[in-house]
Amino acid sequence: MKIILKIQRFNPETDDVPFFQEYTVEADPTDRLLDALIQIKQYQDGTLGFRKSCAHGVCGSDAMQINGKDGLACKTLVKDVADQDGAK
Ligand code: FES
């Protein structure tokens, strides 16, 4: 399924205010959100910055706002945050 991630971006050297940027990613419903972020960074936009470490829900370094709620990208499945259309 294709999902659309709307990610808040801000570069203090070039941006006056934060803005949202959309990325479309091919992902399986059982993929983790962290997998989608890694895919964006590797294949679409190397400037995307996010933190991660253990990738197993232990360290908490990939904590972020996901659909308005606090969560860990490595413990959040795509199917839990996206509709069949890829948005939620
Ligand atoms: S990367 Fe460690 S909790 Fe997600």
JSON list of C-alpha atoms and ligand atoms in Angstrom, two decimals:
[
{"chain": "A", "resi": 1, "resn": "MET", "atom": "CA", "xyz": [0.00, 0.00, 0.00]},
{"chain": "A", "resi": 2, "resn": "LYS", "atom": "CA", "xyz": [1.05, 3.57, -0.58]},
{"chain": "A", "resi": 3, "resn": "ILE", "atom": "CA", "xyz": [1.07, 5.79, 2.48]},
{"chain": "A", "resi": 4, "resn": "ILE", "atom": "CA", "xyz": [1.53, 9.52, 2.72]},
{"chain": "A", "resi": 5, "resn": "LEU", "atom": "CA", "xyz": [3.61, 10.81, 5.61]},
{"chain": "A", "resi": 6, "resn": "LYS", "atom": "CA", "xyz": [3.21, 14.46, 6.51]},
{"chain": "A", "resi": 7, "resn": "ILE", "atom": "CA", "xyz": [6.36, 15.37, 8.41]},
{"chain": "A", "resi": 8, "resn": "GLN", "atom": "CA", "xyz": [7.13, 18.62, 10.18]},
{"chain": "A", "resi": 9, "resn": "ARG", "atom": "CA", "xyz": [10.45, 20.05, 9.00]},
{"chain": "A", "resi": 10, "resn": "PHE", "atom": "CA", "xyz": [12.56, 22.97, 10.12]},
{"chain": "A", "resi": 11, "resn": "ASN", "atom": "CA", "xyz": [16.07, 24.05, 9.23]},
{"chain": "A", "resi": 12, "resn": "PRO", "atom": "CA", "xyz": [17.05, 27.08, 11.35]},
{"chain": "A", "resi": 13, "resn": "GLU", "atom": "CA", "xyz": [19.61, 28.08, 8.73]},
{"chain": "A", "resi": 14, "resn": "THR", "atom": "CA", "xyz": [17.09, 28.38, 5.88]},
{"chain": "A", "resi": 15, "resn": "ASP", "atom": "CA", "xyz": [13.54, 28.37, 7.29]},
{"chain": "A", "resi": 16, "resn": "ASP", "atom": "CA", "xyz": [11.74, 31.11, 9.19]},
{"chain": "A", "resi": 17, "resn": "VAL", "atom": "CA", "xyz": [9.03, 28.81, 10.50]},
{"chain": "A", "resi": 18, "resn": "PRO", "atom": "CA", "xyz": [8.44, 25.04, 10.64]},
{"chain": "A", "resi": 19, "resn": "PHE", "atom": "CA", "xyz": [6.47, 23.56, 7.74]},
{"chain": "A", "resi": 20, "resn": "PHE", "atom": "CA", "xyz": [4.96, 20.21, 6.79]},
{"chain": "A", "resi": 21, "resn": "GLN", "atom": "CA", "xyz": [6.35, 18.20, 3.91]},
{"chain": "A", "resi": 22, "resn": "GLU", "atom": "CA", "xyz": [4.58, 15.19, 2.40]},
{"chain": "A", "resi": 23, "resn": "TYR", "atom": "CA", "xyz": [6.28, 11.99, 1.30]},
{"chain": "A", "resi": 24, "resn": "THR", "atom": "CA", "xyz": [4.63, 9.03, -0.42]},
{"chain": "A", "resi": 25, "resn": "VAL", "atom": "CA", "xyz": [6.08, 5.65, 0.52]},
{"chain": "A", "resi": 26, "resn": "GLU", "atom": "CA", "xyz": [5.28, 2.08, -0.48]},
{"chain": "A", "resi": 27, "resn": "ALA", "atom": "CA", "xyz": [4.85, 0.13, 2.75]},
{"chain": "A", "resi": 28, "resn": "ASP", "atom": "CA", "xyz": [3.29, -3.09, 4.00]},
{"chain": "A", "resi": 29, "resn": "PRO", "atom": "CA", "xyz": [0.61, -2.74, 6.69]},
{"chain": "A", "resi": 30, "resn": "THR", "atom": "CA", "xyz": [2.86, -4.63, 9.10]},
{"chain": "A", "resi": 31, "resn": "ASP", "atom": "CA", "xyz": [5.90, -2.42, 8.48]},
{"chain": "A", "resi": 32, "resn": "ARG", "atom": "CA", "xyz": [6.91, -0.16, 11.31]},
{"chain": "A", "resi": 33, "resn": "LEU", "atom": "CA", "xyz": [6.69, 3.58, 10.91]},
{"chain": "A", "resi": 34, "resn": "LEU", "atom": "CA", "xyz": [10.44, 3.68, 11.48]},
{"chain": "A", "resi": 35, "resn": "ASP", "atom": "CA", "xyz": [10.90, 1.54, 8.34]},
{"chain": "A", "resi": 36, "resn": "ALA", "atom": "CA", "xyz": [8.99, 4.13, 6.30]},
{"chain": "A", "resi": 37, "resn": "LEU", "atom": "CA", "xyz": [11.11, 6.96, 7.71]},
{"chain": "A", "resi": 38, "resn": "ILE", "atom": "CA", "xyz": [14.31, 5.09, 6.90]},
{"chain": "A", "resi": 39, "resn": "GLN", "atom": "CA", "xyz": [13.03, 4.46, 3.38]},
{"chain": "A", "resi": 40, "resn": "ILE", "atom": "CA", "xyz": [12.38, 8.20, 2.91]},
{"chain": "A", "resi": 41, "resn": "LYS", "atom": "CA", "xyz": [15.83, 9.11, 4.20]},
{"chain": "A", "resi": 42, "resn": "GLN", "atom": "CA", "xyz": [17.60, 6.51, 2.03]},
{"chain": "A", "resi": 43, "resn": "TYR", "atom": "CA", "xyz": [15.70, 6.93, -1.23]},
{"chain": "A", "resi": 44, "resn": "GLN", "atom": "CA", "xyz": [13.87, 10.26, -1.29]},
{"chain": "A", "resi": 45, "resn": "ASP", "atom": "CA", "xyz": [15.36, 12.91, 0.97]},
{"chain": "A", "resi": 46, "resn": "GLY", "atom": "CA", "xyz": [18.68, 12.53, 2.72]},
{"chain": "A", "resi": 47, "resn": "THR", "atom": "CA", "xyz": [18.10, 15.77, 4.59]},
{"chain": "A", "resi": 48, "resn": "LEU", "atom": "CA", "xyz": [15.31, 14.22, 6.68]},
{"chain": "A", "resi": 49, "resn": "GLY", "atom": "CA", "xyz": [16.50, 14.03, 10.25]},
{"chain": "A", "resi": 50, "resn": "PHE", "atom": "CA", "xyz": [15.13, 11.81, 13.02]},
{"chain": "A", "resi": 51, "resn": "ARG", "atom": "CA", "xyz": [16.58, 9.95, 15.96]},
{"chain": "A", "resi": 52, "resn": "LYS", "atom": "CA", "xyz": [16.64, 6.21, 16.47]},
{"chain": "A", "resi": 53, "resn": "SER", "atom": "CA", "xyz": [18.88, 3.73, 18.18]},
{"chain": "A", "resi": 54, "resn": "CYS", "atom": "CA", "xyz": [17.70, 0.29, 19.33]},
{"chain": "A", "resi": 55, "resn": "ALA", "atom": "CA", "xyz": [14.74, -0.04, 16.91]},
{"chain": "A", "resi": 56, "resn": "HIS", "atom": "CA", "xyz": [13.09, -2.37, 19.44]},
{"chain": "A", "resi": 57, "resn": "GLY", "atom": "CA", "xyz": [11.12, -0.07, 21.72]},
{"chain": "A", "resi": 58, "resn": "VAL", "atom": "CA", "xyz": [13.74, 0.03, 24.47]},
{"chain": "A", "resi": 59, "resn": "CYS", "atom": "CA", "xyz": [15.69, 3.29, 24.27]},
{"chain": "A", "resi": 60, "resn": "GLY", "atom": "CA", "xyz": [12.91, 5.75, 23.43]},
{"chain": "A", "resi": 61, "resn": "SER", "atom": "CA", "xyz": [15.08, 7.78, 21.08]},
{"chain": "A", "resi": 62, "resn": "ASP", "atom": "CA", "xyz": [12.54, 7.67, 18.23]},
{"chain": "A", "resi": 63, "resn": "ALA", "atom": "CA", "xyz": [9.73, 9.16, 20.29]},
{"chain": "A", "resi": 64, "resn": "MET", "atom": "CA", "xyz": [7.66, 11.51, 18.15]},
{"chain": "A", "resi": 65, "resn": "GLN", "atom": "CA", "xyz": [4.18, 12.85, 17.59]},
{"chain": "A", "resi": 66, "resn": "ILE", "atom": "CA", "xyz": [2.30, 10.35, 15.43]},
{"chain": "A", "resi": 67, "resn": "ASN", "atom": "CA", "xyz": [-1.14, 11.50, 14.30]},
{"chain": "A", "resi": 68, "resn": "GLY", "atom": "CA", "xyz": [-1.13, 13.92, 17.22]},
{"chain": "A", "resi": 69, "resn": "LYS", "atom": "CA", "xyz": [-0.18, 11.41, 19.91]},
{"chain": "A", "resi": 70, "resn": "ASP", "atom": "CA", "xyz": [3.17, 10.59, 21.47]},
{"chain": "A", "resi": 71, "resn": "GLY", "atom": "CA", "xyz": [4.61, 7.30, 20.24]},
{"chain": "A", "resi": 72, "resn": "LEU", "atom": "CA", "xyz": [7.67, 5.35, 19.21]},
{"chain": "A", "resi": 73, "resn": "ALA", "atom": "CA", "xyz": [8.19, 5.01, 15.47]},
{"chain": "A", "resi": 74, "resn": "CYS", "atom": "CA", "xyz": [9.79, 1.58, 15.95]},
{"chain": "A", "resi": 75, "resn": "LYS", "atom": "CA", "xyz": [6.73, 0.23, 17.81]},
{"chain": "A", "resi": 76, "resn": "THR", "atom": "CA", "xyz": [4.07, 1.78, 15.60]},
{"chain": "A", "resi": 77, "resn": "LEU", "atom": "CA", "xyz": [2.77, -0.31, 12.73]},
{"chain": "A", "resi": 78, "resn": "VAL", "atom": "CA", "xyz": [1.71, 1.34, 9.49]},
{"chain": "A", "resi": 79, "resn": "LYS", "atom": "CA", "xyz": [-1.71, -0.37, 9.69]},
{"chain": "A", "resi": 80, "resn": "ASP", "atom": "CA", "xyz": [-2.36, 1.30, 13.05]},
{"chain": "A", "resi": 81, "resn": "VAL", "atom": "CA", "xyz": [-1.81, 4.84, 11.77]},
{"chain": "A", "resi": 82, "resn": "ALA", "atom": "CA", "xyz": [-2.89, 4.75, 8.12]},
{"chain": "A", "resi": 83, "resn": "ASP", "atom": "CA", "xyz": [-6.21, 4.08, 6.39]},
{"chain": "A", "resi": 84, "resn": "GLN", "atom": "CA", "xyz": [-6.52, 1.75, 3.44]},
{"chain": "A", "resi": 85, "resn": "ASP", "atom": "CA", "xyz": [-6.05, 4.90, 1.36]},
{"chain": "A", "resi": 86, "resn": "GLY", "atom": "CA", "xyz": [-2.72, 5.56, 3.08]},
{"chain": "A", "resi": 87, "resn": "ALA", "atom": "CA", "xyz": [-3.84, 8.47, 5.23]},
{"chain": "A", "resi": 88, "resn": "LYS", "atom": "CA", "xyz": [-5.51, 8.80, 8.62]},
{"chain": "B", "resi": 1, "resn": "FES", "atom": "S1", "xyz": [14.67, 3.23, 18.47]},
{"chain": "B", "resi": 1, "resn": "FES", "atom": "FE1", "xyz": [14.82, 2.72, 20.57]},
{"chain": "B", "resi": 1, "resn": "FES", "atom": "S2", "xyz": [12.76, 2.85, 21.24]},
{"chain": "B", "resi": 1, "resn": "FES", "atom": "FE2", "xyz": [12.60, 3.11, 19.10]}
]
